[in-house]
Coordinates of N, CA and C in Angstrom, one line a residue:
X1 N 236.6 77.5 22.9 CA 235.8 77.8 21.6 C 234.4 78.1 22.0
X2 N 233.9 79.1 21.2 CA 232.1 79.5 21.6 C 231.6 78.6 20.6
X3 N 230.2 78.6 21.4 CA 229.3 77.8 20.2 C 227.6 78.5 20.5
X4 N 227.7 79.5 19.6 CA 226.6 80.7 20.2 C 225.5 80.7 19.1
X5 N 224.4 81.7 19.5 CA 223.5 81.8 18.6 C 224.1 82.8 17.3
X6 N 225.0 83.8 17.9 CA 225.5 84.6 16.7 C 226.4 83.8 15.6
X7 N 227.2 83.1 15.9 CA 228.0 82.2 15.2 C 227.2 81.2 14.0
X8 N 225.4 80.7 14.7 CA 224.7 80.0 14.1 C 224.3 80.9 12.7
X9 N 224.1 82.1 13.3 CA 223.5 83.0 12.6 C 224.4 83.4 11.2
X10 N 225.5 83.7 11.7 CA 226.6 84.3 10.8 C 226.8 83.1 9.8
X11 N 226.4 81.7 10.3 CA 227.2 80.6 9.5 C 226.2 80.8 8.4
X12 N 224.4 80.8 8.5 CA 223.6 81.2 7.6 C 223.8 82.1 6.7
X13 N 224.1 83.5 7.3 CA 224.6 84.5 6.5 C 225.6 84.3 5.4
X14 N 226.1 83.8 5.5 CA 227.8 83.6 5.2 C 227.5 82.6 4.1
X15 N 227.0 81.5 4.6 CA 226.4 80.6 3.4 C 225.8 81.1 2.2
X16 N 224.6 81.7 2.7 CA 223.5 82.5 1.8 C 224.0 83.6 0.8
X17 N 225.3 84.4 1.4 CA 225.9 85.4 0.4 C 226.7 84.5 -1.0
X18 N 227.4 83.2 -0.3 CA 227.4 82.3 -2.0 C 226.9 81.5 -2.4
X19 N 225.6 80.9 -2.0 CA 224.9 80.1 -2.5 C 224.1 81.4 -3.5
X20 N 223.4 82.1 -3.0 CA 222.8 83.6 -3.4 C 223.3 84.7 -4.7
X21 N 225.0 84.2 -4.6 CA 225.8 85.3 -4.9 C 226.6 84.2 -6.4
X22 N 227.6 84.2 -6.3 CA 228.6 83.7 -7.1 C 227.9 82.1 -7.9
X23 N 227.6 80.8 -6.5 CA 227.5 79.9 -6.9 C 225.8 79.9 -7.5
X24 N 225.3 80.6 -7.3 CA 224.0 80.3 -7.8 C 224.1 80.1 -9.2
X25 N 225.5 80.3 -10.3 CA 225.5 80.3 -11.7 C 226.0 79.1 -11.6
X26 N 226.0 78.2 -10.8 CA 226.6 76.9 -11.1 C 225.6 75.7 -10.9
X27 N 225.8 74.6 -11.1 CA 224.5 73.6 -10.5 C 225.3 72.8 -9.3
X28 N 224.3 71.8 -8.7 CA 224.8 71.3 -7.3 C 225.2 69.8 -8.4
X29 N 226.4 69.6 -8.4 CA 226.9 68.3 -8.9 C 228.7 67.9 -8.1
X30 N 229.0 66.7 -8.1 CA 229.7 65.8 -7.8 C 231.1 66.5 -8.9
X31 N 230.7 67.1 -10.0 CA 232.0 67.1 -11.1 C 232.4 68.3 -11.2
X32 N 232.1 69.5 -10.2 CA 232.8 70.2 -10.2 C 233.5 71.0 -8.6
X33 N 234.1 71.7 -8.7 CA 234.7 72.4 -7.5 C 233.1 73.2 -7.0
X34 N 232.7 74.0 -8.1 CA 231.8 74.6 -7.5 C 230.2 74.1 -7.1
X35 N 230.0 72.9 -7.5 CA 229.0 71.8 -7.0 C 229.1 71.4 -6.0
X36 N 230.1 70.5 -5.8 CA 230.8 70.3 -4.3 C 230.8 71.3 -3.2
X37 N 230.6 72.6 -3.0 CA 231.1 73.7 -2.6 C 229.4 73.8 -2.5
X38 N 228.4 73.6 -3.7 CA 226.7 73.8 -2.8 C 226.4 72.6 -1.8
X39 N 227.0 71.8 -2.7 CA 226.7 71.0 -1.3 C 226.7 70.8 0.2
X40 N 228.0 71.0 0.3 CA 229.1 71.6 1.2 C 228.2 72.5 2.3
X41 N 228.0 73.8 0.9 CA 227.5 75.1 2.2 C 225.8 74.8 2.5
X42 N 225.6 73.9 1.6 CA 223.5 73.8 2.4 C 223.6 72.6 3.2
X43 N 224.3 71.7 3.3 CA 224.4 70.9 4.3 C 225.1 71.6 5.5
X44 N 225.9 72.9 5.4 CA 225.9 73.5 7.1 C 224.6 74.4 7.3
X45 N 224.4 75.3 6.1 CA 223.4 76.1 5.8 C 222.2 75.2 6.8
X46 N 221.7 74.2 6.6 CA 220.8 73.2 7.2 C 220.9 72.7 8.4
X47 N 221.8 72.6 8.6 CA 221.9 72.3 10.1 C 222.2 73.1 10.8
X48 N 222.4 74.2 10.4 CA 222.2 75.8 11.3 C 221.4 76.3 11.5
X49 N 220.3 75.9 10.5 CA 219.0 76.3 10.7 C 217.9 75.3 11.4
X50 N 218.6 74.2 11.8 CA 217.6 72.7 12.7 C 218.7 73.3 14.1
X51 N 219.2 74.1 14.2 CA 220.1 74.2 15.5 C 220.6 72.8 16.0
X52 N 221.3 72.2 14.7 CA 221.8 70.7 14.9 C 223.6 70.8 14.1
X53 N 224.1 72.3 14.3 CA 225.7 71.8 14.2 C 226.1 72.3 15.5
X54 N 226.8 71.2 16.2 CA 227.9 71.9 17.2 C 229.3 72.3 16.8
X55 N 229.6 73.3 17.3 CA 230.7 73.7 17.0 C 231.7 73.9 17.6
X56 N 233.2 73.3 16.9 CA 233.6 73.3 16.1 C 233.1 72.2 14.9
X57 N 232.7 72.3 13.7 CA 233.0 71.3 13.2 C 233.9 70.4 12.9
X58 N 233.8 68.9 12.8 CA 234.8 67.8 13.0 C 235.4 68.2 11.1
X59 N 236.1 68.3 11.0 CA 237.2 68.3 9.4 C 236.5 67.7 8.8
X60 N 236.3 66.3 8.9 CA 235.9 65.2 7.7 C 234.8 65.5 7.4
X61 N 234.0 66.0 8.0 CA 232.6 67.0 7.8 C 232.4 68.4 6.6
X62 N 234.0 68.8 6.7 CA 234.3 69.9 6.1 C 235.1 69.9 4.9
X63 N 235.1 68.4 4.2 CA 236.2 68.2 3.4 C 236.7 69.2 2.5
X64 N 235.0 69.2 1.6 CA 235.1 70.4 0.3 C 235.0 71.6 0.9
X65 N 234.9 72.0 2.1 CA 235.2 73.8 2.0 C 236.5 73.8 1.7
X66 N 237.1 73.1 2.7 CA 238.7 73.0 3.6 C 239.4 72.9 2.1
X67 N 239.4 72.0 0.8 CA 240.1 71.5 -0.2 C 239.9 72.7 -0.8
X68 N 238.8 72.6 -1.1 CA 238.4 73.7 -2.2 C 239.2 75.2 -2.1
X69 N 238.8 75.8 -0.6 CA 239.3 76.8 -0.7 C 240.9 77.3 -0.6
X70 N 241.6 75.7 0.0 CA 242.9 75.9 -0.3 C 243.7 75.5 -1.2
X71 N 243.2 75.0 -2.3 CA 243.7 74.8 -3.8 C 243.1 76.0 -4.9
X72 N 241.9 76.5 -4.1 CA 241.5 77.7 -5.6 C 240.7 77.3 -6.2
X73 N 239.8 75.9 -5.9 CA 239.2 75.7 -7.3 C 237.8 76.6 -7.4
X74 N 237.7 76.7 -6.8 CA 236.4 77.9 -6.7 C 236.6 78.4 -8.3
X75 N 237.7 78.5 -8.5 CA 237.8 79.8 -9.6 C 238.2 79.2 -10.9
X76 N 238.4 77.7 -11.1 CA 238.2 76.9 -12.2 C 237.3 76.8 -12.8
X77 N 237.5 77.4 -13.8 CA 235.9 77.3 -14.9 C 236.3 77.3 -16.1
X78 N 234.9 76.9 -17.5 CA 235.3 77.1 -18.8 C 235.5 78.2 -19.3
X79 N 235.7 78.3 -20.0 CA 236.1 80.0 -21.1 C 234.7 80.6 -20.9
X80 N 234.0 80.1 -21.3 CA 232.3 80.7 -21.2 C 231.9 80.9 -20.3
X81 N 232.6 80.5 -18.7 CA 231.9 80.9 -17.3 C 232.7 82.2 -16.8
X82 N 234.0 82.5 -17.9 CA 234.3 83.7 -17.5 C 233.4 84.8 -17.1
X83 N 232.5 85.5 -17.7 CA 231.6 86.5 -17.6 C 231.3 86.1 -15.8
X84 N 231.0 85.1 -15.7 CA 230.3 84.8 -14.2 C 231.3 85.3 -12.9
X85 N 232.4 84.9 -13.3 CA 233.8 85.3 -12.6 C 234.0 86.8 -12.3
X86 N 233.7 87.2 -13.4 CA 234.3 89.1 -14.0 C 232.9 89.7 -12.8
X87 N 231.8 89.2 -12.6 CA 230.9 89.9 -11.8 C 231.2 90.1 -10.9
X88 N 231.8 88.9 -9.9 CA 232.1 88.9 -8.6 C 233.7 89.2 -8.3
X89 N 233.7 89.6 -6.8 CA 235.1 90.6 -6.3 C 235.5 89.0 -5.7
X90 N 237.0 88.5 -6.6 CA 237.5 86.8 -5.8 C 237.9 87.3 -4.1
X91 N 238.1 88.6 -3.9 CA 238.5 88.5 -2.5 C 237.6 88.5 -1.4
X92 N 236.2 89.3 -2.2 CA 235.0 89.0 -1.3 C 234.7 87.4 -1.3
X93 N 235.0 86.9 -2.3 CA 234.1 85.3 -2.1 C 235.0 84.9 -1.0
X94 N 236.8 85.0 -1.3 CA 237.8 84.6 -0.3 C 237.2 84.8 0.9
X95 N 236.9 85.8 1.7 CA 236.9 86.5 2.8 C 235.4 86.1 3.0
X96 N 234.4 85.8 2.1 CA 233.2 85.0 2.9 C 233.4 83.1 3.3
X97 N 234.7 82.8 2.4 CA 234.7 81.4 2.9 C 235.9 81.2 4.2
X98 N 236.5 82.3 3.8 CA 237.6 82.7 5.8 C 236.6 82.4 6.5
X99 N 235.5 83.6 6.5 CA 234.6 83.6 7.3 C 233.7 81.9 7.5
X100 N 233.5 81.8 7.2 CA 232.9 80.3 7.4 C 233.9 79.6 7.9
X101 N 235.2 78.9 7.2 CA 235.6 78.1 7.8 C 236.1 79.0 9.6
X102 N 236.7 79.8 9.8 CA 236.6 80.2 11.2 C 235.0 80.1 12.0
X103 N 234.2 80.4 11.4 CA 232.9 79.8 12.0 C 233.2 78.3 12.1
X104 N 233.3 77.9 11.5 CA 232.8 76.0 11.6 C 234.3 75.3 12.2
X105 N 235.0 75.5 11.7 CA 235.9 74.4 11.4 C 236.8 75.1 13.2
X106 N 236.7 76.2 13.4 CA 238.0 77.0 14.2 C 236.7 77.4 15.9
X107 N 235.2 77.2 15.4 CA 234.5 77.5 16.2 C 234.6 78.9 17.0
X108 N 235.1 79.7 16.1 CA 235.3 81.6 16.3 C 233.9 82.1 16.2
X109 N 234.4 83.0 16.9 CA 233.9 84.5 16.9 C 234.7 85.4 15.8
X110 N 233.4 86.1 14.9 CA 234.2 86.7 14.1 C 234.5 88.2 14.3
X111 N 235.3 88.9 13.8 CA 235.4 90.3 14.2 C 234.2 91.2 13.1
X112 N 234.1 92.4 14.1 CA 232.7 93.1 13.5 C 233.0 94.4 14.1
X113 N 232.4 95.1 13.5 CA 232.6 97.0 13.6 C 232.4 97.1 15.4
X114 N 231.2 96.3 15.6 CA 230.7 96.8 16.9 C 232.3 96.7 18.0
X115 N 233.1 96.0 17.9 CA 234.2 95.1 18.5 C 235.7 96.4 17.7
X116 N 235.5 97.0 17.0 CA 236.4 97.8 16.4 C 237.2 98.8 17.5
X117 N 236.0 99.3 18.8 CA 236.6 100.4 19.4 C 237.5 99.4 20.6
X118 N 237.4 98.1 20.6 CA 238.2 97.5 22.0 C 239.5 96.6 21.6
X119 N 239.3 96.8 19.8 CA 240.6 96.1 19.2 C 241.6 97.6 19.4
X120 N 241.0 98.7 18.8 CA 241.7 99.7 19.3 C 242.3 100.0 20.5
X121 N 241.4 99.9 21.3 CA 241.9 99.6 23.0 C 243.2 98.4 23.0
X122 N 243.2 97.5 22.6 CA 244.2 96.3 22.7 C 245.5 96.9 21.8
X123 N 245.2 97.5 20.9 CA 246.0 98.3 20.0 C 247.3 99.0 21.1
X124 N 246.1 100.1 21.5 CA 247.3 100.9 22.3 C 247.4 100.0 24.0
X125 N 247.3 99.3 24.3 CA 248.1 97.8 25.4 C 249.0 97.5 24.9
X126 N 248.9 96.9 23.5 CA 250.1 96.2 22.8 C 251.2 97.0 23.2
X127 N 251.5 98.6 22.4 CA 252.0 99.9 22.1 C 252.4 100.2 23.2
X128 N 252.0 100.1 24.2 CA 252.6 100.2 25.5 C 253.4 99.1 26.2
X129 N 253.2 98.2 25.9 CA 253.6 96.6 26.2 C 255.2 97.1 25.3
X130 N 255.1 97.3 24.4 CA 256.2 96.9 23.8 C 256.9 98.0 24.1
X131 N 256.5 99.3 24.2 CA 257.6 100.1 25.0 C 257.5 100.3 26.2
X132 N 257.3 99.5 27.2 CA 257.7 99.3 28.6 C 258.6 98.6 28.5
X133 N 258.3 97.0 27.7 CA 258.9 95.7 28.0 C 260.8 96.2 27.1
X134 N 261.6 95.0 27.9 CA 263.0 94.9 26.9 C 262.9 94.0 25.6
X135 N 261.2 93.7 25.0 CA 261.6 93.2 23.7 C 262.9 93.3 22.7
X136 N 263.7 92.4 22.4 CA 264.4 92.6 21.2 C 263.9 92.6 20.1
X137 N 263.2 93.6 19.4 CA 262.4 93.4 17.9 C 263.7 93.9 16.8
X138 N 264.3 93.6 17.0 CA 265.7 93.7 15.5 C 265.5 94.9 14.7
X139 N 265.4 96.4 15.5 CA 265.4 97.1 14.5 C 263.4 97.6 14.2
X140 N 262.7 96.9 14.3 CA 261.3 96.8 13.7 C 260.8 97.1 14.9
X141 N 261.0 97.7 15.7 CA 260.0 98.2 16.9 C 259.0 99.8 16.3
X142 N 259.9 100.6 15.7 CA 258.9 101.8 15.5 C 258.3 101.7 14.2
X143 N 258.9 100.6 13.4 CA 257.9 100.3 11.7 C 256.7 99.8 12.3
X144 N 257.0 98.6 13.5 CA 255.8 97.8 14.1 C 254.7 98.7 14.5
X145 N 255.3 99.9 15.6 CA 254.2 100.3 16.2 C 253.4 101.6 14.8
X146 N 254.5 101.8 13.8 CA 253.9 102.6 13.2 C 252.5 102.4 12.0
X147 N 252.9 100.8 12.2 CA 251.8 100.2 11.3 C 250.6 99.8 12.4
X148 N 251.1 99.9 13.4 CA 249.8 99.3 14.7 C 248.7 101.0 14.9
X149 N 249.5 101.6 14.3 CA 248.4 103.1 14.8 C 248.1 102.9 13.2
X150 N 249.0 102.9 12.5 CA 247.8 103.1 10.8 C 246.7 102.0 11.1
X151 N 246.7 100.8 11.7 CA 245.6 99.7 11.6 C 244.8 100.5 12.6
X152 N 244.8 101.5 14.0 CA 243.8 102.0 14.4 C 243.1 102.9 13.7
X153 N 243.7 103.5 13.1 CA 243.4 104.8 12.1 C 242.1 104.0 11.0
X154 N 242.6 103.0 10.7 CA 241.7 102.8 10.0 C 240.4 102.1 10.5
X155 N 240.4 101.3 11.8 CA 239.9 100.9 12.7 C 238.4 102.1 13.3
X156 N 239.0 102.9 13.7 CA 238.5 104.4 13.7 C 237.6 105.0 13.2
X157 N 238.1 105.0 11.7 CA 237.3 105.4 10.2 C 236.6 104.2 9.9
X158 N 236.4 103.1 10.0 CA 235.8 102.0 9.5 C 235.9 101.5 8.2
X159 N 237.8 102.0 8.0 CA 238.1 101.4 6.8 C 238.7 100.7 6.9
X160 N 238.2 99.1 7.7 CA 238.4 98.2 7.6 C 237.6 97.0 7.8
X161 N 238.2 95.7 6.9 CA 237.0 94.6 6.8 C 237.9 93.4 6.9
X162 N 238.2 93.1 8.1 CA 238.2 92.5 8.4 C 237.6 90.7 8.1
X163 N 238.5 89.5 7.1 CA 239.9 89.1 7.9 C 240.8 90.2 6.3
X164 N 241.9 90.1 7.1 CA 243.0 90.9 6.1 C 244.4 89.6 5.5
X165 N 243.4 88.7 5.8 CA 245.1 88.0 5.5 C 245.7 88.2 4.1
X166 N 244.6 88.2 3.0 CA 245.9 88.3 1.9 C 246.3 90.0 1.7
X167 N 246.5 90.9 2.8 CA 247.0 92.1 3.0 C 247.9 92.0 4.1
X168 N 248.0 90.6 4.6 CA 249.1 90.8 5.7 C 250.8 91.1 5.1
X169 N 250.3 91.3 3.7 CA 252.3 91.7 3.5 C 252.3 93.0 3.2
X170 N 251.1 93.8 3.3 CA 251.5 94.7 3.5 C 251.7 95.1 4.8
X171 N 251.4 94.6 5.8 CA 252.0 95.0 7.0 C 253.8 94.2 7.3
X172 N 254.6 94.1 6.8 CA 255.6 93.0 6.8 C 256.1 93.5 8.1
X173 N 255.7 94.3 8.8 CA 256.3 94.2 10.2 C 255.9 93.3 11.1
X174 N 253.9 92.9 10.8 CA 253.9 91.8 11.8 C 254.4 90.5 11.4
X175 N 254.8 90.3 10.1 CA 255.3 89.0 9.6 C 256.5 88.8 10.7
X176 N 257.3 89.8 10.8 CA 258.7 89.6 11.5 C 258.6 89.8 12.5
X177 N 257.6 90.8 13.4 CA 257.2 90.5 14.7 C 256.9 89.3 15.2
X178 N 256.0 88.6 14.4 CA 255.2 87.3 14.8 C 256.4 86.4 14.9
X179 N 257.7 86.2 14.1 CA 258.5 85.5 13.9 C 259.1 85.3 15.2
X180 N 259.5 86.8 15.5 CA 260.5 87.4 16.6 C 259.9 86.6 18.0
X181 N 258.5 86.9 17.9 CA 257.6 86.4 19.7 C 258.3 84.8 19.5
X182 N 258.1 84.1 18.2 CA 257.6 82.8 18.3 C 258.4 82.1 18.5
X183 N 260.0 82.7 17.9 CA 261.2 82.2 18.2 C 262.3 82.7 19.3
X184 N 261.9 83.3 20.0 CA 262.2 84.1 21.2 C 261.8 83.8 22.2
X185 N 260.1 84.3 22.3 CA 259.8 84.3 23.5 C 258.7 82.8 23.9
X186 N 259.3 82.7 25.3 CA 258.5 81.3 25.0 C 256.9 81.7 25.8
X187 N 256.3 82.8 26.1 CA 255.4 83.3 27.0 C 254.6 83.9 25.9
X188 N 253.5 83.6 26.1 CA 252.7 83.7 24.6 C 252.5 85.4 24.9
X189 N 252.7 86.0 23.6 CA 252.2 87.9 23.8 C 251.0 88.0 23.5
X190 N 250.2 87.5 24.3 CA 248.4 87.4 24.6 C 247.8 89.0 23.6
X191 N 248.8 90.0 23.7 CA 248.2 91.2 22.7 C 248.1 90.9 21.6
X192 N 249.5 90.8 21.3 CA 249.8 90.3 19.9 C 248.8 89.4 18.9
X193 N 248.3 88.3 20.2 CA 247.9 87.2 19.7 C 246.2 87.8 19.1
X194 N 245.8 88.8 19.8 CA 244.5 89.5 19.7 C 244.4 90.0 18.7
X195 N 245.4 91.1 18.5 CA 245.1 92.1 17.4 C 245.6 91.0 16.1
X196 N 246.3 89.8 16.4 CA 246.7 89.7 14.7 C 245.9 88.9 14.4
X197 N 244.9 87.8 15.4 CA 243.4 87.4 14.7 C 242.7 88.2 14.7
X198 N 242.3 89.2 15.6 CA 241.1 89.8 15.5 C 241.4 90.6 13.0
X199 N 242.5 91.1 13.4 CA 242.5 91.9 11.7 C 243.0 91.0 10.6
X200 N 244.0 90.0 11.0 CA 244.3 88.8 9.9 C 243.6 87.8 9.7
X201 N 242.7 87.4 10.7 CA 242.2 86.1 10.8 C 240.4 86.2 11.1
X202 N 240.4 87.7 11.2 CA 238.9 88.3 11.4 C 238.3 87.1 12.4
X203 N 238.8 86.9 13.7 CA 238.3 86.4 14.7 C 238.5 87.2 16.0
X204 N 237.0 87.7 16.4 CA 237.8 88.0 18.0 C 238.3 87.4 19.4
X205 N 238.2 87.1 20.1 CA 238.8 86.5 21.1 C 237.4 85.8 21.5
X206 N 237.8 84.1 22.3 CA 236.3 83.6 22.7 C 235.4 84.4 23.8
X207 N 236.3 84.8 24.6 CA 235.8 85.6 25.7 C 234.8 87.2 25.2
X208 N 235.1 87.6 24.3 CA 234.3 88.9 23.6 C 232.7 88.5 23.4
X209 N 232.3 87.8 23.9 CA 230.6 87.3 23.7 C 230.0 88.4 23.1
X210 N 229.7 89.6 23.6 CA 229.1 90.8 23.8 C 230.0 92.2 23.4
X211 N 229.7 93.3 22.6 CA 230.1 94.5 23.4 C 230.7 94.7 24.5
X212 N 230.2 95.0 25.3 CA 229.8 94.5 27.0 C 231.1 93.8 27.4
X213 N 231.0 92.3 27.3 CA 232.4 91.7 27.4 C 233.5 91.9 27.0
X214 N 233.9 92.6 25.6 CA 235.1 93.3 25.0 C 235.2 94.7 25.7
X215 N 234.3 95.4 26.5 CA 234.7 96.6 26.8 C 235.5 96.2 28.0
X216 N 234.9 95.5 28.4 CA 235.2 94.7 30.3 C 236.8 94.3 30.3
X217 N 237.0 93.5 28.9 CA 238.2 92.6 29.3 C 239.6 93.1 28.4
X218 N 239.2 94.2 27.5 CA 240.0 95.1 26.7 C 240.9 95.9 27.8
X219 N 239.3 96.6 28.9 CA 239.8 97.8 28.9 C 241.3 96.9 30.4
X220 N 240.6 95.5 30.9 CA 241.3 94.5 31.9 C 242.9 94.7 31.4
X221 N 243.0 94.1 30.1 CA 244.5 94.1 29.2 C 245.2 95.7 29.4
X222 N 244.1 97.2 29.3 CA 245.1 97.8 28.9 C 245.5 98.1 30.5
X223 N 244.9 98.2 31.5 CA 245.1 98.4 33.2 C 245.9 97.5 33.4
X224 N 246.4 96.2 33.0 CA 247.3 95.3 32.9 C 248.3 95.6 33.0
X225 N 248.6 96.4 31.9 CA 250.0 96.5 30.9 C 250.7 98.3 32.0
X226 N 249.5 99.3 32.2 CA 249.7 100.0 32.3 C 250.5 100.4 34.1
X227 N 249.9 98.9 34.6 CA 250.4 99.2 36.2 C 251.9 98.4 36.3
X228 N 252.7 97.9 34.8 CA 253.7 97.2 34.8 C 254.7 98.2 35.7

């Protein structure tokens, strides 16, 4: 797990878009989801800024992101806080609190445009991994790889934003890919494992420090795969 200056930075960022954004219509109190939740983010907010969190963060540290965001209560409110709700997009708040807990809690690196052309690169490794290798993918080998070139395609174009998890069913091939490696094969598919955090989980690998480092260790995977 990294524990970097960018990670520091993002955790700021990331805070500041809902303290700034959604929760600023709320007050900092004990009785609600969304009180709990300022508290929560200015007490990381604060110690990112004293360069006094190491990361990962320990859980019990993280109670109310962790609860909060996997029960929903973010989005509990009275009839009259509706209007407050209707302003904001729930998938962007979703995808700025992914983003944080993978900062804090998972001590990631998160995925970013810059990192877009060497997920592509891993893209076509995979693509070739899976038609060298005798995978048994049940049928789902050309759905798989044909949703692996639509995710470069959009990769490419930079239409995409990364994490995608509540769009992972529209890909249902990696649902049953993932299934296929996990109950199959006992050798972890180190590709696999790249591309489906770097776009479901909007984390890139710890090793990607840099540009620089993902061009290095991308281009390692696809020379890998290609001298099988």
């Amino acid at each position: 797990m990294a524990d970097t200056e960018e990670q520091r930075l993002d955790i700021i960022k990331n805070c500041n878009l809902l303290l700034n954004g959604y929760l600023s219509h709320f007050k900092q109190t004990d009785n609600s989801a969304q009180g709990r939740m300022i508290t929560q983010l200015k007490w990381l907010k604060e110690r990112a800024e004293n360069h006094d969190l190491p990361l990962p963060v320990p859980r019990e540290k993280l109670g109310s992101l962790l609860y909060i965001y996997t029960n929903g209560e973010m989005y509990n409110i009275y009839e009259y806080e509706k209007p407050i709700l209707e302003q904001y997009n729930i998938e962007t708040i979703e995808k700025i609190m992914q983003r944080i807990i993978s900062l804090t809690y998972k001590g990631s690196l998160l995925t970013k445009k810059a990192y877009f052309p060497y997920i592509v690169r891993v893209i076509d490794a995979l693509i070739l991994l899976i038609e060298k290798s005798d995978f048994n993918l049940e049928g789902y080998k050309d759905k798989f790889i044909h949703d692996l070139r639509d995710i470069q395609k959009r990769l490419n174009e930079n239409d995409i934003d990364p994490p995608l998890m509540t769009y992972k069913s529209h890909y249902p091939s990696f649902i049953k890919i993932e299934f296929i490696f996990d109950m199959n094969y006992e050798e972890d598919i180190k590709l696999f494992r790249i591309v489906s955090n770097a776009i479901f989980n909007g984390r890139r690998p710890d090793s990607w420090l840099t540009p620089e480092d993902a061009d290095r260790e991308s281009q390692k995977l696809l020379d890998e795969v290609t001298e099988l």
